[in-house]
PDB file of C-alpha atoms in Angstrom:
ATOM      1  CA  MET G  76     -14.389 -70.380 -10.426  1.00 74.00           C
ATOM      2  CA  THR G  77     -10.710 -70.121 -11.524  1.00 82.00           C
ATOM      3  CA  ASP G  78      -9.690 -69.741 -14.940  1.00 81.00           C
ATOM      4  CA  ARG G  79      -7.842 -72.850 -14.593  1.00 85.00           C
ATOM      5  CA  GLU G  80     -10.951 -74.842 -13.343  1.00 85.00           C
ATOM      6  CA  ARG G  81     -12.824 -73.535 -16.609  1.00 83.00           C
ATOM      7  CA  ASP G  82      -9.515 -74.401 -18.732  1.00 85.00           C
ATOM      8  CA  ARG G  83     -10.029 -77.929 -16.796  1.00 87.00           C
ATOM      9  CA  ILE G  84     -13.629 -78.256 -17.631  1.00 87.00           C
ATOM     10  CA  ALA G  85     -13.040 -77.222 -21.551  1.00 85.00           C
ATOM     11  CA  ASP G  86     -10.292 -79.796 -21.741  1.00 89.00           C
ATOM     12  CA  VAL G  87     -12.203 -82.966 -20.599  1.00 90.00           C
ATOM     13  CA  ILE G  88     -14.888 -81.876 -22.900  1.00 87.00           C
ATOM     14  CA  ALA G  89     -12.530 -81.217 -25.974  1.00 86.00           C
ATOM     15  CA  ARG G  90     -10.977 -84.818 -25.192  1.00 89.00           C
ATOM     16  CA  GLU G  91     -14.206 -86.364 -25.330  1.00 89.00           C
ATOM     17  CA  THR G  92     -15.303 -84.809 -28.685  1.00 86.00           C
ATOM     18  CA  VAL G  93     -12.141 -84.111 -30.458  1.00 85.00           C
ATOM     19  CA  ASP G  94     -12.515 -87.539 -32.617  1.00 86.00           C
ATOM     20  CA  ALA G  95     -16.211 -87.173 -33.048  1.00 81.00           C
ATOM     21  CA  VAL G  96     -18.238 -86.678 -36.064  1.00 78.00           C
ATOM     22  CA  ALA G  97     -21.172 -84.111 -36.099  1.00 74.00           C
ATOM     23  CA  GLN G  98     -24.008 -86.493 -35.658  1.00 76.00           C
ATOM     24  CA  ASP G  99     -22.012 -87.883 -32.397  1.00 82.00           C
ATOM     25  CA  VAL G 100     -20.889 -84.838 -30.695  1.00 83.00           C
ATOM     26  CA  PRO G 101     -24.337 -84.338 -28.513  1.00 85.00           C
ATOM     27  CA  GLN G 102     -23.722 -88.241 -27.162  1.00 87.00           C
ATOM     28  CA  ARG G 103     -20.094 -87.115 -26.445  1.00 89.00           C
ATOM     29  CA  LEU G 104     -21.201 -84.002 -24.228  1.00 89.00           C
ATOM     30  CA  CYS G 105     -23.147 -86.308 -22.640  1.00 92.00           C
ATOM     31  CA  ASP G 106     -20.645 -88.298 -21.672  1.00 93.00           C
ATOM     32  CA  ALA G 107     -18.043 -85.814 -20.756  1.00 92.00           C
ATOM     33  CA  VAL G 108     -20.617 -84.267 -18.221  1.00 93.00           C
ATOM     34  CA  LEU G 109     -20.879 -87.859 -16.219  1.00 95.00           C
ATOM     35  CA  LYS G 110     -16.684 -87.304 -15.904  1.00 94.00           C
ATOM     36  CA  LEU G 111     -17.271 -83.620 -14.676  1.00 93.00           C
ATOM     37  CA  LEU G 112     -20.145 -83.561 -12.343  1.00 94.00           C
ATOM     38  CA  PRO G 113     -21.682 -86.196  -9.436  1.00 95.00           C
ATOM     39  CA  VAL G 114     -24.847 -87.338 -11.653  1.00 96.00           C
ATOM     40  CA  SER G 115     -26.284 -90.573 -12.814  1.00 96.00           C
ATOM     41  CA  GLY G 116     -27.105 -89.425 -16.290  1.00 96.00           C
ATOM     42  CA  ALA G 117     -27.597 -86.536 -18.801  1.00 96.00           C
ATOM     43  CA  SER G 118     -29.037 -85.397 -21.653  1.00 95.00           C
ATOM     44  CA  VAL G 119     -28.995 -82.454 -24.419  1.00 93.00           C
ATOM     45  CA  SER G 120     -32.084 -81.054 -26.400  1.00 91.00           C
ATOM     46  CA  LEU G 121     -32.579 -78.415 -28.705  1.00 85.00           C
ATOM     47  CA  ARG G 122     -35.565 -76.055 -28.199  1.00 83.00           C
ATOM     48  CA  GLY G 123     -38.013 -77.057 -31.017  1.00 75.00           C
ATOM     49  CA  VAL G 124     -41.852 -76.082 -32.178  1.00 71.00           C
ATOM     50  CA  GLY G 125     -43.812 -77.064 -29.050  1.00 72.00           C
ATOM     51  CA  MET G 126     -41.503 -79.644 -27.936  1.00 79.00           C
ATOM     52  CA  PRO G 127     -37.619 -80.827 -27.112  1.00 82.00           C
ATOM     53  CA  VAL G 128     -35.831 -82.235 -29.847  1.00 84.00           C
ATOM     54  CA  PRO G 129     -33.631 -84.960 -28.423  1.00 87.00           C
ATOM     55  CA  LEU G 130     -29.669 -84.531 -29.111  1.00 86.00           C
ATOM     56  CA  GLY G 131     -28.089 -86.985 -27.159  1.00 88.00           C
ATOM     57  CA  ALA G 132     -28.428 -88.847 -23.745  1.00 92.00           C
ATOM     58  CA  SER G 133     -25.341 -90.551 -21.562  1.00 92.00           C
ATOM     59  CA  GLY G 134     -27.766 -93.786 -21.334  1.00 91.00           C
ATOM     60  CA  LYS G 135     -31.157 -95.663 -21.721  1.00 91.00           C
ATOM     61  CA  GLY G 136     -32.214 -94.375 -18.588  1.00 92.00           C
ATOM     62  CA  ALA G 137     -31.685 -90.727 -19.315  1.00 94.00           C
ATOM     63  CA  ALA G 138     -33.137 -91.114 -22.983  1.00 92.00           C
ATOM     64  CA  TYR G 139     -36.249 -92.269 -21.360  1.00 92.00           C
ATOM     65  CA  VAL G 140     -36.637 -89.576 -19.141  1.00 94.00           C
ATOM     66  CA  LEU G 141     -35.991 -87.179 -21.848  1.00 93.00           C
ATOM     67  CA  GLU G 142     -38.541 -89.082 -24.065  1.00 90.00           C
ATOM     68  CA  MET G 143     -41.211 -88.470 -21.163  1.00 91.00           C
ATOM     69  CA  GLU G 144     -41.063 -85.143 -21.448  1.00 91.00           C
ATOM     70  CA  VAL G 145     -41.543 -84.808 -24.983  1.00 89.00           C
ATOM     71  CA  THR G 146     -44.351 -87.339 -24.592  1.00 89.00           C
ATOM     72  CA  LEU G 147     -46.070 -85.433 -21.832  1.00 90.00           C
ATOM     73  CA  GLY G 148     -45.135 -81.914 -22.789  1.00 89.00           C
ATOM     74  CA  ASP G 149     -44.159 -81.077 -19.178  1.00 91.00           C
ATOM     75  CA  GLY G 150     -40.998 -81.264 -16.745  1.00 94.00           C
ATOM     76  CA  PRO G 151     -38.218 -79.630 -15.756  1.00 95.00           C
ATOM     77  CA  GLY G 152     -36.349 -79.431 -19.069  1.00 94.00           C
ATOM     78  CA  LEU G 153     -39.361 -77.683 -20.675  1.00 93.00           C
ATOM     79  CA  GLU G 154     -39.600 -75.206 -17.934  1.00 94.00           C
ATOM     80  CA  ALA G 155     -35.758 -74.095 -18.451  1.00 94.00           C
ATOM     81  CA  ALA G 156     -36.231 -73.662 -21.805  1.00 91.00           C
ATOM     82  CA  GLU G 157     -39.402 -71.799 -21.460  1.00 90.00           C
ATOM     83  CA  THR G 158     -37.806 -69.376 -18.970  1.00 91.00           C
ATOM     84  CA  GLY G 159     -34.171 -69.457 -19.758  1.00 91.00           C
ATOM     85  CA  THR G 160     -33.313 -69.765 -16.044  1.00 92.00           C
ATOM     86  CA  VAL G 161     -31.905 -73.200 -14.057  1.00 93.00           C
ATOM     87  CA  VAL G 162     -34.929 -75.605 -12.845  1.00 95.00           C
ATOM     88  CA  VAL G 163     -33.921 -77.420  -9.822  1.00 95.00           C
ATOM     89  CA  ALA G 164     -35.910 -80.487  -8.590  1.00 96.00           C
ATOM     90  CA  PRO G 165     -34.360 -81.603  -5.451  1.00 96.00           C
ATOM     91  CA  ASP G 166     -36.424 -84.974  -4.860  1.00 97.00           C
ATOM     92  CA  LEU G 167     -39.122 -85.801  -7.354  1.00 96.00           C
ATOM     93  CA  THR G 168     -41.111 -88.141  -4.651  1.00 96.00           C
ATOM     94  CA  SER G 169     -41.396 -84.936  -2.568  1.00 96.00           C
ATOM     95  CA  SER G 170     -45.063 -83.256  -2.742  1.00 94.00           C
ATOM     96  CA  ARG G 171     -43.105 -80.009  -3.877  1.00 94.00           C
ATOM     97  CA  ASP G 172     -41.678 -81.703  -6.817  1.00 94.00           C
ATOM     98  CA  ALA G 173     -44.096 -83.858  -7.828  1.00 93.00           C
ATOM     99  CA  GLY G 174     -47.055 -81.269  -7.165  1.00 94.00           C
ATOM    100  CA  ARG G 175     -44.853 -79.260 -10.116  1.00 95.00           C
ATOM    101  CA  TRP G 176     -44.768 -81.910 -12.491  1.00 95.00           C
ATOM    102  CA  PRO G 177     -47.149 -84.863 -10.871  1.00 94.00           C
ATOM    103  CA  VAL G 178     -47.010 -87.779 -13.999  1.00 93.00           C
ATOM    104  CA  PHE G 179     -43.228 -86.471 -15.441  1.00 95.00           C
ATOM    105  CA  ALA G 180     -42.302 -86.805 -11.415  1.00 96.00           C
ATOM    106  CA  GLN G 181     -43.959 -90.186 -11.061  1.00 94.00           C
ATOM    107  CA  GLN G 182     -42.634 -91.758 -14.588  1.00 93.00           C
ATOM    108  CA  ALA G 183     -39.054 -90.184 -13.660  1.00 95.00           C
ATOM    109  CA  ALA G 184     -39.167 -91.743 -10.021  1.00 95.00           C
ATOM    110  CA  ALA G 185     -40.175 -94.992 -11.339  1.00 94.00           C
ATOM    111  CA  ALA G 186     -37.109 -95.009 -13.622  1.00 93.00           C
ATOM    112  CA  GLY G 187     -35.083 -94.629 -10.754  1.00 95.00           C
ATOM    113  CA  VAL G 188     -34.440 -90.596 -11.168  1.00 96.00           C
ATOM    114  CA  ARG G 189     -34.816 -88.768  -7.801  1.00 97.00           C
ATOM    115  CA  SER G 190     -33.565 -85.277  -8.710  1.00 97.00           C
ATOM    116  CA  VAL G 191     -33.261 -83.005 -11.734  1.00 97.00           C
ATOM    117  CA  TYR G 192     -31.055 -79.979 -12.825  1.00 96.00           C
ATOM    118  CA  ALA G 193     -32.237 -78.577 -16.063  1.00 96.00           C
ATOM    119  CA  LEU G 194     -29.746 -75.756 -17.227  1.00 95.00           C
ATOM    120  CA  PRO G 195     -30.772 -73.426 -19.956  1.00 94.00           C
ATOM    121  CA  LEU G 196     -28.286 -73.228 -23.127  1.00 91.00           C
ATOM    122  CA  GLY G 197     -28.244 -70.169 -23.683  1.00 84.00           C
ATOM    123  CA  ASP G 198     -30.055 -67.170 -21.903  1.00 72.00           C
ATOM    124  CA  ARG G 199     -33.542 -65.705 -21.038  1.00 70.00           C
ATOM    125  CA  ALA G 200     -32.987 -63.892 -24.492  1.00 76.00           C
ATOM    126  CA  VAL G 201     -32.151 -66.653 -26.729  1.00 79.00           C
ATOM    127  CA  CYS G 202     -32.374 -70.149 -24.880  1.00 85.00           C
ATOM    128  CA  VAL G 203     -31.548 -72.946 -27.677  1.00 86.00           C
ATOM    129  CA  GLY G 204     -31.993 -75.939 -25.569  1.00 90.00           C
ATOM    130  CA  THR G 205     -31.353 -77.291 -22.194  1.00 94.00           C
ATOM    131  CA  LEU G 206     -28.851 -79.795 -20.423  1.00 95.00           C
ATOM    132  CA  ASP G 207     -30.536 -81.811 -18.100  1.00 96.00           C
ATOM    133  CA  LEU G 208     -28.636 -83.479 -15.222  1.00 97.00           C
ATOM    134  CA  TYR G 209     -30.087 -86.651 -13.501  1.00 97.00           C
ATOM    135  CA  ARG G 210     -29.509 -88.105 -10.195  1.00 97.00           C
ATOM    136  CA  ASP G 211     -30.277 -91.476  -8.795  1.00 96.00           C
ATOM    137  CA  VAL G 212     -30.175 -89.956  -4.913  1.00 96.00           C
ATOM    138  CA  PRO G 213     -32.373 -86.920  -3.571  1.00 96.00           C
ATOM    139  CA  GLY G 214     -30.632 -83.555  -2.424  1.00 94.00           C
ATOM    140  CA  GLU G 215     -29.255 -80.421  -4.053  1.00 92.00           C
ATOM    141  CA  LEU G 216     -25.842 -80.203  -5.667  1.00 92.00           C
ATOM    142  CA  THR G 217     -23.058 -78.191  -4.013  1.00 93.00           C
ATOM    143  CA  VAL G 218     -22.422 -74.664  -4.721  1.00 92.00           C
ATOM    144  CA  GLU G 219     -19.155 -75.405  -6.530  1.00 91.00           C
ATOM    145  CA  ASP G 220     -21.161 -78.469  -8.841  1.00 92.00           C
ATOM    146  CA  VAL G 221     -23.523 -75.854  -9.491  1.00 91.00           C
ATOM    147  CA  ASP G 222     -20.820 -73.356 -10.481  1.00 90.00           C
ATOM    148  CA  THR G 223     -19.315 -76.359 -12.912  1.00 90.00           C
ATOM    149  CA  ALA G 224     -22.701 -77.281 -14.653  1.00 91.00           C
ATOM    150  CA  ARG G 225     -23.086 -73.537 -15.429  1.00 90.00           C
ATOM    151  CA  VAL G 226     -19.888 -73.512 -16.947  1.00 89.00           C
ATOM    152  CA  VAL G 227     -20.397 -77.135 -18.585  1.00 88.00           C
ATOM    153  CA  ALA G 228     -23.603 -75.739 -20.196  1.00 90.00           C
ATOM    154  CA  ASP G 229     -21.637 -72.585 -21.682  1.00 88.00           C
ATOM    155  CA  VAL G 230     -19.246 -75.200 -23.234  1.00 84.00           C
ATOM    156  CA  VAL G 231     -21.985 -77.477 -24.645  1.00 84.00           C
ATOM    157  CA  THR G 232     -23.998 -74.189 -25.874  1.00 85.00           C
ATOM    158  CA  ALA G 233     -20.849 -72.917 -27.627  1.00 82.00           C
ATOM    159  CA  ALA G 234     -19.993 -76.825 -29.175  1.00 77.00           C
ATOM    160  CA  LEU G 235     -23.309 -77.429 -30.319  1.00 75.00           C
ATOM    161  CA  LEU G 236     -23.563 -73.809 -32.124  1.00 73.00           C
ATOM    162  CA  THR G 237     -20.236 -74.435 -34.052  1.00 72.00           C
ATOM    163  CA  LEU G 238     -21.700 -77.710 -35.618  1.00 64.00           C
ATOM    164  CA  PRO G 239     -22.142 -77.701 -39.291  1.00 59.00           C
ATOM    165  CA  ARG G 240     -25.957 -77.428 -39.699  1.00 53.00           C
ATOM    166  CA  ASP G 241     -28.120 -77.435 -43.429  1.00 49.00           C
ATOM    167  CA  GLU G 242     -30.457 -74.790 -42.452  1.00 45.00           C
ATOM    168  CA  GLN G 243     -33.169 -76.042 -45.249  1.00 42.00           C
ATOM    169  CA  ASP G 244     -33.697 -79.180 -42.788  1.00 42.00           C
ATOM    170  CA  GLY G 245     -34.203 -77.271 -39.778  1.00 42.00           C
ATOM    171  CA  LEU G 246     -36.944 -77.495 -37.295  1.00 40.00           C
ATOM    172  CA  ASP G 247     -37.779 -74.107 -36.169  1.00 41.00           C
ATOM    173  CA  GLY G 248     -34.613 -72.855 -37.898  1.00 39.00           C
ATOM    174  CA  VAL G 249     -32.095 -75.572 -36.402  1.00 42.00           C
ATOM    175  CA  GLY G 250     -30.534 -77.970 -38.702  1.00 44.00           C
ATOM    176  CA  LEU G 251     -30.783 -82.105 -38.795  1.00 41.00           C
ATOM    177  CA  TRP G 252     -27.141 -82.249 -38.833  1.00 42.00           C
ATOM    178  CA  LEU G 253     -27.684 -84.138 -35.827  1.00 47.00           C
ATOM    179  CA  SER G 254     -27.502 -87.266 -33.981  1.00 50.00           C
ATOM    180  CA  PRO G 255     -30.016 -90.256 -34.783  1.00 52.00           C
ATOM    181  CA  LEU G 256     -32.330 -89.296 -31.984  1.00 53.00           C
ATOM    182  CA  ALA G 257     -32.927 -85.715 -33.711  1.00 56.00           C
ATOM    183  CA  THR G 258     -33.562 -87.478 -36.896  1.00 54.00           C
ATOM    184  CA  ASP G 259     -36.216 -89.830 -35.553  1.00 62.00           C
ATOM    185  CA  HIS G 260     -38.148 -86.938 -33.797  1.00 62.00           C
ATOM    186  CA  GLY G 261     -38.494 -85.481 -37.166  1.00 66.00           C
ATOM    187  CA  GLU G 262     -41.324 -88.163 -37.713  1.00 73.00           C
ATOM    188  CA  VAL G 263     -43.077 -86.242 -34.479  1.00 74.00           C
ATOM    189  CA  TYR G 264     -43.593 -83.354 -36.970  1.00 71.00           C
ATOM    190  CA  ARG G 265     -44.507 -85.154 -39.804  1.00 78.00           C
ATOM    191  CA  ALA G 266     -47.064 -87.091 -37.904  1.00 79.00           C
ATOM    192  CA  VAL G 267     -48.427 -83.957 -36.233  1.00 78.00           C
ATOM    193  CA  GLY G 268     -48.659 -82.380 -40.033  1.00 79.00           C
ATOM    194  CA  MET G 269     -50.824 -85.456 -40.981  1.00 81.00           C
ATOM    195  CA  LEU G 270     -53.124 -85.495 -38.476  1.00 82.00           C
ATOM    196  CA  MET G 271     -53.509 -81.300 -38.838  1.00 80.00           C
ATOM    197  CA  ALA G 272     -54.608 -82.872 -42.655  1.00 82.00           C
ATOM    198  CA  GLN G 273     -56.908 -85.866 -41.395  1.00 81.00           C
ATOM    199  CA  LEU G 274     -58.933 -83.959 -38.972  1.00 83.00           C
ATOM    200  CA  GLY G 275     -58.490 -80.299 -39.729  1.00 85.00           C
ATOM    201  CA  VAL G 276     -56.997 -78.983 -36.236  1.00 83.00           C
ATOM    202  CA  THR G 277     -54.282 -76.819 -35.582  1.00 82.00           C
ATOM    203  CA  ALA G 278     -50.384 -77.902 -34.915  1.00 78.00           C
ATOM    204  CA  ASP G 279     -50.807 -77.148 -31.124  1.00 77.00           C
ATOM    205  CA  GLU G 280     -54.054 -79.207 -31.423  1.00 82.00           C
ATOM    206  CA  ALA G 281     -52.508 -81.997 -33.304  1.00 81.00           C
ATOM    207  CA  LEU G 282     -49.297 -82.533 -31.101  1.00 77.00           C
ATOM    208  CA  ALA G 283     -51.818 -82.396 -28.052  1.00 81.00           C
ATOM    209  CA  LEU G 284     -53.758 -85.636 -29.317  1.00 83.00           C
ATOM    210  CA  LEU G 285     -50.609 -87.229 -30.197  1.00 79.00           C
ATOM    211  CA  ARG G 286     -49.428 -86.823 -26.993  1.00 79.00           C
ATOM    212  CA  GLY G 287     -52.446 -87.639 -25.118  1.00 84.00           C
ATOM    213  CA  HIS G 288     -53.013 -90.917 -27.348  1.00 84.00           C
ATOM    214  CA  ALA G 289     -49.498 -92.288 -26.892  1.00 83.00           C
ATOM    215  CA  PHE G 290     -49.736 -91.604 -22.575  1.00 76.00           C
ATOM    216  CA  ALA G 291     -53.359 -93.626 -22.767  1.00 82.00           C
ATOM    217  CA  GLY G 292     -51.672 -96.537 -24.822  1.00 84.00           C
ATOM    218  CA  ASP G 293     -48.436 -96.511 -22.555  1.00 81.00           C
ATOM    219  CA  ARG G 294     -46.147 -95.619 -25.463  1.00 83.00           C
ATOM    220  CA  THR G 295     -43.670 -92.491 -26.098  1.00 80.00           C
ATOM    221  CA  VAL G 296     -45.230 -89.764 -28.571  1.00 79.00           C
ATOM    222  CA  LEU G 297     -42.232 -90.918 -31.002  1.00 78.00           C
ATOM    223  CA  GLU G 298     -43.355 -94.892 -31.066  1.00 83.00           C
ATOM    224  CA  LEU G 299     -46.968 -93.253 -31.974  1.00 85.00           C
ATOM    225  CA  ALA G 300     -45.716 -91.087 -34.556  1.00 81.00           C
ATOM    226  CA  HIS G 301     -43.627 -93.794 -36.396  1.00 79.00           C
ATOM    227  CA  ASP G 302     -47.049 -95.534 -36.750  1.00 87.00           C
ATOM    228  CA  VAL G 303     -49.247 -92.465 -37.955  1.00 85.00           C
ATOM    229  CA  VAL G 304     -46.248 -91.841 -40.635  1.00 84.00           C
ATOM    230  CA  ALA G 305     -46.405 -95.430 -41.964  1.00 83.00           C
ATOM    231  CA  HIS G 306     -50.002 -95.444 -41.785  1.00 84.00           C
ATOM    232  CA  ARG G 307     -50.664 -98.022 -39.673  1.00 88.00           C
ATOM    233  CA  THR G 308     -52.158 -95.819 -37.464  1.00 85.00           C
ATOM    234  CA  ARG G 309     -54.935 -93.016 -38.536  1.00 81.00           C
ATOM    235  CA  PHE G 310     -56.953 -90.756 -36.024  1.00 82.00           C
ATOM    236  CA  ASP G 311     -59.774 -90.349 -38.594  1.00 73.00           C
ATOM    237  CA  ASP G 312     -60.583 -93.933 -38.213  1.00 70.00           C
ATOM    238  CA  PRO G 313     -63.839 -94.627 -36.520  1.00 64.00           C
ATOM    239  CA  ASP G 314     -62.275 -97.745 -35.037  1.00 62.00           C
ATOM    240  CA  PHE G 315     -59.260 -96.243 -33.496  1.00 60.00           C
TER     241      PHE G 315
END
């Protein structure tokens, strides 16, 4: 990729985010991605403790698919964050991709997403999150588009790392200066803590219980967490 093309990518992102306050930057970054790549949706998330922390999405469909990964604890974005490498799912309805993430693939395809590119923000040594690209048609991006996506991920990483943060309000060391999506998902961590106290289980076990009950009830983990934090739902209630 030429320096001129890199400058073009940076310029598109700069124009999209120049007047944005910190909380709006993740959303604006996703909007810029749609102008740079042949994708139907995009989302940005940070790598949190046990699950991704959603920061922004290009629309309701992209936000829903990202939320499915949070609820299920499975999907290409989580794999990209864990490995620090690009994860490609060319066709979520194929036996290959559906076999990798069976429930996620089914849910995402039902929402109209046929292919996913998940790019780590950072590298194998330090991965701070992922940029997930969604397409409503099957197939892989071209080599040129993949090169563009990698540059976009680098610019997104730099943009996120320069945002102001309060280290005391962090999730695994990252601040909640962030977007309404990130602030909302702080309730999931609070719900996990409450379940640990109610049931005497570990954080991993509490998160697994929260995810399992959310999926069984056809809800997102965030929706169930709201009820737990508001004391509308108690897992130690014998009638639950």
